[in-house]
Short mmCIF file of C-alpha atoms in Angstrom, two decimals:
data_model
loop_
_atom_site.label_atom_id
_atom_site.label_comp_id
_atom_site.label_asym_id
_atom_site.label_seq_id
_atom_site.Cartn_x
_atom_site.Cartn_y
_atom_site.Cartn_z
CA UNK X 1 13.57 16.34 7.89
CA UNK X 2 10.99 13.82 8.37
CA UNK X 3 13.03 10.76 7.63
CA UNK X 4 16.46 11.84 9.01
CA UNK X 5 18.75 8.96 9.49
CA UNK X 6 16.29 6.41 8.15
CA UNK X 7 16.94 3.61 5.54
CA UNK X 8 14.69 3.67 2.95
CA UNK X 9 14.97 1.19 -0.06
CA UNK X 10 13.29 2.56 -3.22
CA UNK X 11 12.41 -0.51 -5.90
CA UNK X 12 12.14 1.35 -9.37
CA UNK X 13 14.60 3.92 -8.57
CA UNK X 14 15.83 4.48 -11.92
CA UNK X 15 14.57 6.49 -14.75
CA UNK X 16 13.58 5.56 -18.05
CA UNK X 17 14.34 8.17 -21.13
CA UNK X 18 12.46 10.85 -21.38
CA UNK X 19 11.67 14.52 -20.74
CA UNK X 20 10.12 14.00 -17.12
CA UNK X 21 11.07 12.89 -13.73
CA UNK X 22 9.45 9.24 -13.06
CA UNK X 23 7.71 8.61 -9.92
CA UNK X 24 10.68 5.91 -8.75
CA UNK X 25 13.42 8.45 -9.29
CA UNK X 26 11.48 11.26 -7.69
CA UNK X 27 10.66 9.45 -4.41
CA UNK X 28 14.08 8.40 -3.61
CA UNK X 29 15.44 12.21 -3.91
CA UNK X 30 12.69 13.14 -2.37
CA UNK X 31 13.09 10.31 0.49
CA UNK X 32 16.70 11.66 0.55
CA UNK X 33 16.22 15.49 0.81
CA UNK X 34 13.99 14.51 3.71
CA UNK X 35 16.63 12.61 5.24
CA UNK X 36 16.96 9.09 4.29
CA UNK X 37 19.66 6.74 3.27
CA UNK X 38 18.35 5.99 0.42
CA UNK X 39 19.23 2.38 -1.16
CA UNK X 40 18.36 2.58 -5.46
CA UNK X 41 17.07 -0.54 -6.69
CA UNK X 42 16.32 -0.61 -10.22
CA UNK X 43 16.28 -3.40 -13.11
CA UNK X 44 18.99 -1.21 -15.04
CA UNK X 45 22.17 -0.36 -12.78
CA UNK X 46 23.14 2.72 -14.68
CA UNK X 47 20.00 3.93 -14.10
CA UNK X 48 19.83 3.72 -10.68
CA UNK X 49 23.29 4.94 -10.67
CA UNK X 50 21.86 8.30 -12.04
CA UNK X 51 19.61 8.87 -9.28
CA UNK X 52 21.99 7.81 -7.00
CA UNK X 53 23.99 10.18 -8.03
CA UNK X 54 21.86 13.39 -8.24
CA UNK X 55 20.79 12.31 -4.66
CA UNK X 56 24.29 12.90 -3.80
CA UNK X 57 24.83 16.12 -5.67
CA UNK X 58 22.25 17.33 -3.54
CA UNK X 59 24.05 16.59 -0.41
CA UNK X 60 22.17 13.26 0.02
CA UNK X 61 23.72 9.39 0.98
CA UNK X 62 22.67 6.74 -1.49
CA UNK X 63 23.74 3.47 -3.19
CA UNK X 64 22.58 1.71 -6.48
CA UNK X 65 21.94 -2.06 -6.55
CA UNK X 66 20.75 -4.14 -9.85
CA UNK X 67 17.20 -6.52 -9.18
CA UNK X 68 14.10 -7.05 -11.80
CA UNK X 69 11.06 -7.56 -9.63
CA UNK X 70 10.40 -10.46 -11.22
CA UNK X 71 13.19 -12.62 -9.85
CA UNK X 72 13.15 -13.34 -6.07
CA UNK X 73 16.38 -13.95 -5.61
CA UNK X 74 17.80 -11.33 -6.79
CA UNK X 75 15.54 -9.03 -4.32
CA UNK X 76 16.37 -11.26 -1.27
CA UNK X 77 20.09 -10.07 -2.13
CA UNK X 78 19.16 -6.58 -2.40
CA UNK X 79 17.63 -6.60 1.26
CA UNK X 80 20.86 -8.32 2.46
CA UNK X 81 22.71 -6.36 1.06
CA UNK X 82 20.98 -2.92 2.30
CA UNK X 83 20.91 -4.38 5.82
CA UNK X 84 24.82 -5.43 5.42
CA UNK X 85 25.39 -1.55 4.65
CA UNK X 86 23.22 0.26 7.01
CA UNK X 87 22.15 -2.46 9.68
CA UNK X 88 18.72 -2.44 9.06
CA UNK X 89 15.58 -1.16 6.69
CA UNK X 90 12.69 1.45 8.22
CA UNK X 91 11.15 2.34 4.74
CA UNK X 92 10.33 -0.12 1.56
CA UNK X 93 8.83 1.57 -0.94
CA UNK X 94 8.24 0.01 -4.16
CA UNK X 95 7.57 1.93 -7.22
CA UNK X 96 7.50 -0.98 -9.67
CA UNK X 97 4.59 -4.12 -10.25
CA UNK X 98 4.03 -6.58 -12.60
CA UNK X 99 1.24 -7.76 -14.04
CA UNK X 100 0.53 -11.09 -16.01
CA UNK X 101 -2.98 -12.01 -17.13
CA UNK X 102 -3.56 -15.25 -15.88
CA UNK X 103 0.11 -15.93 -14.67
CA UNK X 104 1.02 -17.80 -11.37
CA UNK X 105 3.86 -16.77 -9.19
CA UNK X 106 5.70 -20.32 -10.98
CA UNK X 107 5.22 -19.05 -14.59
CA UNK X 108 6.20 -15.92 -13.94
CA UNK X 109 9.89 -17.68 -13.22
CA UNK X 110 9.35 -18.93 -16.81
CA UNK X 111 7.98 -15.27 -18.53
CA UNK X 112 11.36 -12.89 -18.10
CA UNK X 113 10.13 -10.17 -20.50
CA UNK X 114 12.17 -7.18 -20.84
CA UNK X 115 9.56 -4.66 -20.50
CA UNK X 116 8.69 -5.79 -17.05
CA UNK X 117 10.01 -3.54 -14.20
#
């Protein structure tokens, strides 16, 4: 188990619907079955909820927390509140981007479109 007892936060842990596994969802069971306390992070909570809890039918430890990418804040409280739980973060591992043609890091505040990650 090459990430026993590690903390790993996954961003774009959830799944959209479909007939495959998504690359988000897959690397935080896969982060889990190796080992790691896994924390979910997806724009939909449900979602990550889902892969939270197959991680956990499989014997794994994980928890779900809501954040879009696109909103700082609201990934600043999904560090705290990973480090509240576990006391600290060894892997970040983000599965989602966004990408704007010419937007700034200021109009991006100001463009909250759903079908950004």
């Amino acid at each position: 188990m090459r990430l026993k007892g590690k903390v790993a936060i996954v961003v774009g842990a959830g799944q959209r619907r479909g007939m495959t596994m998504g690359n988000g969802r897959a690397t935080a069971i896969l982060f889990a079955r190796e080992g790691a306390l896994v924390f979910a992070i997806d724009r939909y909570l449900d979602s990550a909820e889902e892969t939270v809890g197959l991680i956990k039918k499989d014997g794994g430890e994980a928890r779900a927390f809501a954040a879009d990418v696109t909103d700082e804040t609201a990934l600043q409280a999904a560090v705290f509140a990973c480090r509240d739980l576990w006391k600290r973060i060894d892997v970040l591992h983000n599965n989602v981007g966004v990408s704007i043609a010419g937007a700034t890091r200021r109009s991006l505040k100001s463009q909250r479109r759903p079908s950004i990650a």
